[in-house]
Amino acid sequence: MPPPGAPLAWDRVILSVVIPTYNEEATVESVLRRVRALPLALDVVVVDDGSGDGTRPLLRSLEEEGLIETLIFQERNQGKGAALRTGFEAARGHVVAIQDADLEYDPWELPMLLEPILAGWADAVYGSRFLGGGAHRVHLFWHSVGNRVLTLMSNVFTDLNLTDMETCYKLIRRDLLETLPLTRDRFGIEPEITARLSQAGARIYELPISYRGRSYDEGKKIGWRDGVAAFWHIVRTNWFSPKAERWERPEVAEWDR
């Protein structure tokens, strides 16, 4: 951990941004350009999960333009969890961030979320839509209720006090992420990541973020069936699956060496 008042390693840390895509032709270019505009050293990994629209040819052109370091095409649609696990394996940065391709989350907030990790306080940081402090689109009451219920259930099993377990914005040290046994293929990856971080003894911080939620007409994909499945994943991940081993935190982070 850097001493109090020491400058943070903004010029030495590399942030891997893993972006899963599935039929996001309308928004993925804007997301990538916003990510590339960040004042950080970046490793952008895009995993397309079997898109059937124009996402794939667009991604090829954006890769040729230099906006993407690693572009991976899954042969068929396997789910967000499968795409993320593939992206995690390809990531080469010191810290890994998850970024959806649908413009619901603002990439300009990633440096703020990275700061507690660089300061040595956190091993993982969640961006919470429910802490307040950022602009939010007002809609989908039951979706919000479902998120809070799933977060409560996750907290019961993990003994954490998160406010937003289902958030897309999770930043995790790569040397920690590589030790977590992740197996979920679909939206169950969110409670699985949280359970594994808790089992590993990771220090998790939350910071408030803005959120521009889409409607289903605008392309939102997660529904009530995914919520029911997530409840089962919370139970199975915490009770019936192999657990993460306690993580031995290095005395000096790789970017500070």
mmCIF file of C-alpha atoms in Angstrom:
data_model
loop_
_atom_site.group_PDB
_atom_site.id
_atom_site.type_symbol
_atom_site.label_atom_id
_atom_site.label_comp_id
_atom_site.label_asym_id
_atom_site.label_seq_id
_atom_site.Cartn_x
_atom_site.Cartn_y
_atom_site.Cartn_z
ATOM 1 C CA MET A 1 0.000 0.000 0.000
ATOM 2 C CA PRO A 2 1.427 3.425 -0.883
ATOM 3 C CA PRO A 3 2.132 5.664 2.123
ATOM 4 C CA PRO A 4 -0.483 8.316 2.981
ATOM 5 C CA GLY A 5 -0.214 11.273 0.650
ATOM 6 C CA ALA A 6 1.905 9.402 -1.904
ATOM 7 C CA PRO A 7 1.001 10.091 -5.553
ATOM 8 C CA LEU A 8 -1.090 7.366 -7.150
ATOM 9 C CA ALA A 9 0.334 5.284 -9.981
ATOM 10 C CA TRP A 10 -1.908 6.671 -12.732
ATOM 11 C CA ASP A 11 1.022 6.624 -15.178
ATOM 12 C CA ARG A 12 2.014 3.019 -14.408
ATOM 13 C CA VAL A 13 -1.229 1.102 -14.026
ATOM 14 C CA ILE A 14 -2.842 -0.585 -17.041
ATOM 15 C CA LEU A 15 -6.618 -0.981 -16.954
ATOM 16 C CA SER A 16 -8.104 -3.876 -18.910
ATOM 17 C CA VAL A 17 -11.660 -3.045 -19.972
ATOM 18 C CA VAL A 18 -13.579 -6.205 -20.852
ATOM 19 C CA ILE A 19 -16.647 -5.512 -23.003
ATOM 20 C CA PRO A 20 -19.080 -8.362 -23.792
ATOM 21 C CA THR A 21 -21.304 -7.657 -26.801
ATOM 22 C CA TYR A 22 -24.460 -9.237 -28.169
ATOM 23 C CA ASN A 23 -26.383 -7.389 -30.886
ATOM 24 C CA GLU A 24 -25.098 -3.958 -29.808
ATOM 25 C CA GLU A 25 -24.495 -2.439 -33.246
ATOM 26 C CA ALA A 26 -26.297 0.772 -32.278
ATOM 27 C CA THR A 27 -24.172 1.605 -29.223
ATOM 28 C CA VAL A 28 -20.876 -0.290 -29.160
ATOM 29 C CA GLU A 29 -18.905 2.241 -31.217
ATOM 30 C CA SER A 30 -19.916 5.089 -28.921
ATOM 31 C CA VAL A 31 -18.952 3.036 -25.861
ATOM 32 C CA LEU A 32 -15.550 2.179 -27.327
ATOM 33 C CA ARG A 33 -14.784 5.783 -28.242
ATOM 34 C CA ARG A 34 -15.695 6.919 -24.737
ATOM 35 C CA VAL A 35 -13.474 4.230 -23.228
ATOM 36 C CA ARG A 36 -10.540 5.154 -25.485
ATOM 37 C CA ALA A 37 -10.876 8.807 -24.464
ATOM 38 C CA LEU A 38 -10.023 7.960 -20.847
ATOM 39 C CA PRO A 39 -6.691 9.393 -19.614
ATOM 40 C CA LEU A 40 -5.399 5.914 -18.741
ATOM 41 C CA ALA A 41 -3.205 3.205 -20.224
ATOM 42 C CA LEU A 42 -5.785 0.760 -21.559
ATOM 43 C CA ASP A 43 -6.086 -2.833 -22.681
ATOM 44 C CA VAL A 44 -9.496 -3.092 -24.364
ATOM 45 C CA VAL A 45 -10.852 -6.625 -24.756
ATOM 46 C CA VAL A 46 -14.116 -7.154 -26.654
ATOM 47 C CA VAL A 47 -15.844 -10.540 -26.703
ATOM 48 C CA ASP A 48 -18.770 -10.834 -29.094
ATOM 49 C CA ASP A 49 -21.192 -13.507 -27.958
ATOM 50 C CA GLY A 50 -22.686 -14.600 -31.268
ATOM 51 C CA SER A 51 -24.241 -11.348 -32.490
ATOM 52 C CA GLY A 52 -26.592 -11.681 -35.449
ATOM 53 C CA ASP A 53 -26.837 -8.009 -36.423
ATOM 54 C CA GLY A 54 -24.042 -5.807 -37.761
ATOM 55 C CA THR A 55 -22.012 -5.843 -34.545
ATOM 56 C CA ARG A 56 -19.261 -8.150 -35.804
ATOM 57 C CA PRO A 57 -18.261 -6.298 -38.992
ATOM 58 C CA LEU A 58 -18.402 -3.038 -37.046
ATOM 59 C CA LEU A 59 -16.093 -4.470 -34.380
ATOM 60 C CA ARG A 60 -13.627 -5.605 -37.049
ATOM 61 C CA SER A 61 -13.435 -2.078 -38.437
ATOM 62 C CA LEU A 62 -13.026 -0.603 -34.945
ATOM 63 C CA GLU A 63 -10.226 -3.083 -34.236
ATOM 64 C CA GLU A 64 -8.481 -2.005 -37.447
ATOM 65 C CA GLU A 65 -8.839 1.596 -36.276
ATOM 66 C CA GLY A 66 -6.960 0.712 -33.090
ATOM 67 C CA LEU A 67 -9.809 0.997 -30.597
ATOM 68 C CA ILE A 68 -9.569 -2.660 -29.541
ATOM 69 C CA GLU A 69 -6.468 -4.554 -28.389
ATOM 70 C CA THR A 70 -8.084 -8.005 -28.347
ATOM 71 C CA LEU A 71 -11.225 -8.984 -30.291
ATOM 72 C CA ILE A 72 -12.736 -12.425 -29.740
ATOM 73 C CA PHE A 73 -15.745 -13.923 -31.513
ATOM 74 C CA GLN A 74 -17.632 -16.691 -29.728
ATOM 75 C CA GLU A 75 -18.929 -19.255 -32.232
ATOM 76 C CA ARG A 76 -22.432 -19.116 -30.753
ATOM 77 C CA ASN A 77 -24.346 -17.232 -28.084
ATOM 78 C CA GLN A 78 -23.265 -18.666 -24.724
ATOM 79 C CA GLY A 79 -24.253 -15.890 -22.319
ATOM 80 C CA LYS A 80 -22.686 -12.892 -20.614
ATOM 81 C CA GLY A 81 -20.826 -15.010 -18.079
ATOM 82 C CA ALA A 82 -19.146 -17.084 -20.771
ATOM 83 C CA ALA A 83 -18.142 -13.932 -22.653
ATOM 84 C CA LEU A 84 -16.729 -12.347 -19.498
ATOM 85 C CA ARG A 85 -14.738 -15.439 -18.545
ATOM 86 C CA THR A 86 -13.235 -15.500 -22.034
ATOM 87 C CA GLY A 87 -12.409 -11.808 -21.727
ATOM 88 C CA PHE A 88 -10.858 -12.230 -18.290
ATOM 89 C CA GLU A 89 -8.497 -14.872 -19.671
ATOM 90 C CA ALA A 90 -7.388 -12.499 -22.425
ATOM 91 C CA ALA A 91 -6.953 -9.432 -20.179
ATOM 92 C CA ARG A 92 -3.376 -8.273 -19.596
ATOM 93 C CA GLY A 93 -3.811 -5.173 -17.438
ATOM 94 C CA HIS A 94 -3.121 -4.807 -13.719
ATOM 95 C CA VAL A 95 -6.806 -4.159 -12.997
ATOM 96 C CA VAL A 96 -9.799 -5.554 -14.905
ATOM 97 C CA ALA A 97 -13.018 -3.570 -15.388
ATOM 98 C CA ILE A 98 -16.314 -4.839 -16.787
ATOM 99 C CA GLN A 99 -18.012 -2.458 -19.224
ATOM 100 C CA ASP A 100 -21.364 -3.184 -20.876
ATOM 101 C CA ALA A 101 -21.755 -2.107 -24.506
ATOM 102 C CA ASP A 102 -25.206 -0.539 -24.166
ATOM 103 C CA LEU A 103 -24.471 2.985 -22.822
ATOM 104 C CA GLU A 104 -26.262 2.342 -19.516
ATOM 105 C CA TYR A 105 -22.959 2.942 -17.693
ATOM 106 C CA ASP A 106 -20.683 5.934 -18.313
ATOM 107 C CA PRO A 107 -17.021 5.006 -18.965
ATOM 108 C CA TRP A 108 -15.914 8.416 -17.674
ATOM 109 C CA GLU A 109 -16.598 7.112 -14.161
ATOM 110 C CA LEU A 110 -14.013 4.322 -14.446
ATOM 111 C CA PRO A 111 -11.053 6.424 -13.172
ATOM 112 C CA MET A 112 -13.056 7.319 -10.061
ATOM 113 C CA LEU A 113 -13.732 3.620 -9.441
ATOM 114 C CA LEU A 114 -10.079 2.739 -10.007
ATOM 115 C CA GLU A 115 -8.786 5.191 -7.402
ATOM 116 C CA PRO A 116 -9.445 3.089 -4.225
ATOM 117 C CA ILE A 117 -7.480 0.224 -5.786
ATOM 118 C CA LEU A 118 -4.522 2.452 -6.667
ATOM 119 C CA ALA A 119 -4.632 3.957 -3.173
ATOM 120 C CA GLY A 120 -4.251 0.470 -1.686
ATOM 121 C CA TRP A 121 -7.595 0.484 0.126
ATOM 122 C CA ALA A 122 -9.482 -1.949 -2.094
ATOM 123 C CA ASP A 123 -8.922 -5.129 -4.066
ATOM 124 C CA ALA A 124 -12.224 -4.715 -5.908
ATOM 125 C CA VAL A 125 -14.570 -1.771 -6.423
ATOM 126 C CA TYR A 126 -18.264 -1.852 -7.316
ATOM 127 C CA GLY A 127 -20.093 1.090 -8.855
ATOM 128 C CA SER A 128 -23.444 1.293 -7.066
ATOM 129 C CA ARG A 129 -26.580 2.640 -8.730
ATOM 130 C CA PHE A 130 -28.292 2.863 -5.340
ATOM 131 C CA LEU A 131 -25.839 4.874 -3.215
ATOM 132 C CA GLY A 132 -26.944 8.177 -4.736
ATOM 133 C CA GLY A 133 -24.809 10.955 -6.114
ATOM 134 C CA GLY A 134 -25.145 10.329 -9.847
ATOM 135 C CA ALA A 135 -27.812 11.042 -12.443
ATOM 136 C CA HIS A 136 -30.326 8.227 -12.957
ATOM 137 C CA ARG A 137 -33.035 7.613 -15.490
ATOM 138 C CA VAL A 138 -36.325 7.088 -13.630
ATOM 139 C CA HIS A 139 -38.140 3.931 -14.784
ATOM 140 C CA LEU A 140 -38.585 0.148 -14.302
ATOM 141 C CA PHE A 141 -39.654 0.069 -10.645
ATOM 142 C CA TRP A 142 -39.826 -3.732 -10.411
ATOM 143 C CA HIS A 143 -36.406 -4.095 -11.992
ATOM 144 C CA SER A 144 -35.006 -1.892 -9.218
ATOM 145 C CA VAL A 145 -36.850 -3.904 -6.559
ATOM 146 C CA GLY A 146 -35.519 -7.155 -8.012
ATOM 147 C CA ASN A 147 -31.949 -5.846 -7.911
ATOM 148 C CA ARG A 148 -32.292 -4.872 -4.270
ATOM 149 C CA VAL A 149 -33.805 -8.238 -3.304
ATOM 150 C CA LEU A 150 -31.025 -10.156 -5.057
ATOM 151 C CA THR A 151 -28.409 -7.953 -3.401
ATOM 152 C CA LEU A 152 -29.983 -8.632 -0.003
ATOM 153 C CA MET A 153 -29.942 -12.387 -0.616
ATOM 154 C CA SER A 154 -26.325 -12.231 -1.752
ATOM 155 C CA ASN A 155 -25.398 -10.270 1.372
ATOM 156 C CA VAL A 156 -27.087 -12.885 3.583
ATOM 157 C CA PHE A 157 -24.864 -15.604 2.127
ATOM 158 C CA THR A 158 -21.625 -13.601 1.824
ATOM 159 C CA ASP A 159 -21.876 -11.448 4.979
ATOM 160 C CA LEU A 160 -21.236 -8.340 2.891
ATOM 161 C CA ASN A 161 -23.236 -5.108 2.989
ATOM 162 C CA LEU A 162 -23.317 -4.240 -0.700
ATOM 163 C CA THR A 163 -26.044 -2.020 -2.087
ATOM 164 C CA ASP A 164 -25.756 -3.197 -5.720
ATOM 165 C CA MET A 165 -24.464 -6.714 -6.288
ATOM 166 C CA GLU A 166 -25.871 -6.829 -9.848
ATOM 167 C CA THR A 167 -24.026 -3.728 -11.067
ATOM 168 C CA CYS A 168 -22.085 -4.060 -14.292
ATOM 169 C CA TYR A 169 -19.279 -1.882 -12.948
ATOM 170 C CA LYS A 170 -16.900 -4.175 -11.110
ATOM 171 C CA LEU A 171 -13.164 -3.417 -11.064
ATOM 172 C CA ILE A 172 -10.921 -6.189 -9.745
ATOM 173 C CA ARG A 173 -7.173 -6.586 -9.427
ATOM 174 C CA ARG A 174 -6.158 -9.101 -12.075
ATOM 175 C CA ASP A 175 -3.843 -11.008 -9.726
ATOM 176 C CA LEU A 176 -6.909 -11.587 -7.526
ATOM 177 C CA LEU A 177 -9.340 -12.258 -10.382
ATOM 178 C CA GLU A 178 -7.096 -15.006 -11.755
ATOM 179 C CA THR A 179 -7.518 -16.986 -8.512
ATOM 180 C CA LEU A 180 -11.340 -17.014 -8.543
ATOM 181 C CA PRO A 181 -13.062 -20.207 -9.801
ATOM 182 C CA LEU A 182 -15.708 -18.777 -12.133
ATOM 183 C CA THR A 183 -17.994 -21.126 -14.064
ATOM 184 C CA ARG A 184 -21.323 -19.373 -14.747
ATOM 185 C CA ASP A 185 -22.230 -18.777 -18.392
ATOM 186 C CA ARG A 186 -25.087 -16.296 -18.139
ATOM 187 C CA PHE A 187 -26.186 -13.564 -15.728
ATOM 188 C CA GLY A 188 -25.329 -15.827 -12.787
ATOM 189 C CA ILE A 189 -21.775 -14.546 -13.193
ATOM 190 C CA GLU A 190 -22.661 -11.452 -11.114
ATOM 191 C CA PRO A 191 -23.511 -13.247 -7.827
ATOM 192 C CA GLU A 192 -20.724 -15.737 -8.526
ATOM 193 C CA ILE A 193 -18.058 -13.022 -8.748
ATOM 194 C CA THR A 194 -19.347 -11.486 -5.521
ATOM 195 C CA ALA A 195 -19.388 -14.809 -3.665
ATOM 196 C CA ARG A 196 -15.869 -15.675 -4.806
ATOM 197 C CA LEU A 197 -14.507 -12.264 -3.794
ATOM 198 C CA SER A 198 -16.039 -12.678 -0.352
ATOM 199 C CA GLN A 199 -14.609 -16.183 0.036
ATOM 200 C CA ALA A 200 -11.174 -14.914 -1.028
ATOM 201 C CA GLY A 201 -11.239 -12.233 1.668
ATOM 202 C CA ALA A 202 -11.080 -9.394 -0.845
ATOM 203 C CA ARG A 203 -11.527 -5.825 0.331
ATOM 204 C CA ILE A 204 -14.528 -4.528 -1.621
ATOM 205 C CA TYR A 205 -15.447 -0.854 -1.883
ATOM 206 C CA GLU A 206 -18.561 0.728 -3.381
ATOM 207 C CA LEU A 207 -18.837 4.162 -4.980
ATOM 208 C CA PRO A 208 -21.958 5.874 -6.370
ATOM 209 C CA ILE A 209 -22.338 5.999 -10.145
ATOM 210 C CA SER A 210 -24.810 7.411 -12.632
ATOM 211 C CA TYR A 211 -27.087 5.084 -14.575
ATOM 212 C CA ARG A 212 -29.052 5.446 -17.787
ATOM 213 C CA GLY A 213 -31.162 2.296 -17.797
ATOM 214 C CA ARG A 214 -32.662 1.138 -21.079
ATOM 215 C CA SER A 215 -36.226 -0.003 -21.567
ATOM 216 C CA TYR A 216 -36.956 -3.386 -23.120
ATOM 217 C CA ASP A 217 -38.009 -1.604 -26.313
ATOM 218 C CA GLU A 218 -34.548 -0.023 -26.383
ATOM 219 C CA GLY A 219 -32.837 -3.396 -26.125
ATOM 220 C CA LYS A 220 -32.610 -4.306 -22.435
ATOM 221 C CA LYS A 221 -32.018 -8.062 -22.258
ATOM 222 C CA ILE A 222 -32.263 -9.103 -18.609
ATOM 223 C CA GLY A 223 -35.764 -10.081 -17.439
ATOM 224 C CA TRP A 224 -37.633 -11.689 -14.560
ATOM 225 C CA ARG A 225 -36.490 -15.186 -15.552
ATOM 226 C CA ASP A 226 -32.892 -14.043 -15.132
ATOM 227 C CA GLY A 227 -33.803 -12.765 -11.661
ATOM 228 C CA VAL A 228 -35.221 -16.145 -10.667
ATOM 229 C CA ALA A 229 -32.134 -17.853 -12.072
ATOM 230 C CA ALA A 230 -29.893 -15.418 -10.177
ATOM 231 C CA PHE A 231 -31.575 -16.389 -6.904
ATOM 232 C CA TRP A 232 -30.733 -20.040 -7.579
ATOM 233 C CA HIS A 233 -27.181 -19.092 -8.576
ATOM 234 C CA ILE A 234 -26.738 -17.275 -5.247
ATOM 235 C CA VAL A 235 -27.723 -20.423 -3.343
ATOM 236 C CA ARG A 236 -25.738 -22.804 -5.519
ATOM 237 C CA THR A 237 -22.607 -20.644 -5.658
ATOM 238 C CA ASN A 238 -22.440 -20.221 -1.889
ATOM 239 C CA TRP A 239 -23.486 -23.717 -0.803
ATOM 240 C CA PHE A 240 -22.800 -26.266 -3.518
ATOM 241 C CA SER A 241 -19.891 -25.034 -5.657
ATOM 242 C CA PRO A 242 -16.118 -25.089 -5.105
ATOM 243 C CA LYS A 243 -15.145 -22.033 -3.091
ATOM 244 C CA ALA A 244 -12.349 -19.573 -3.705
ATOM 245 C CA GLU A 245 -9.249 -19.972 -1.568
ATOM 246 C CA ARG A 246 -8.182 -17.115 0.695
ATOM 247 C CA TRP A 247 -6.148 -14.718 -1.367
ATOM 248 C CA GLU A 248 -2.667 -13.784 -0.229
ATOM 249 C CA ARG A 249 -2.347 -10.108 -1.055
ATOM 250 C CA PRO A 250 1.142 -9.100 -2.263
ATOM 251 C CA GLU A 251 2.839 -6.546 -0.043
ATOM 252 C CA VAL A 252 3.476 -4.330 -3.061
ATOM 253 C CA ALA A 253 1.089 -4.117 -5.996
ATOM 254 C CA GLU A 254 2.558 -4.929 -9.394
ATOM 255 C CA TRP A 255 2.049 -1.370 -10.687
ATOM 256 C CA ASP A 256 3.986 0.051 -7.702
ATOM 257 C CA ARG A 257 7.061 -2.146 -8.146
#
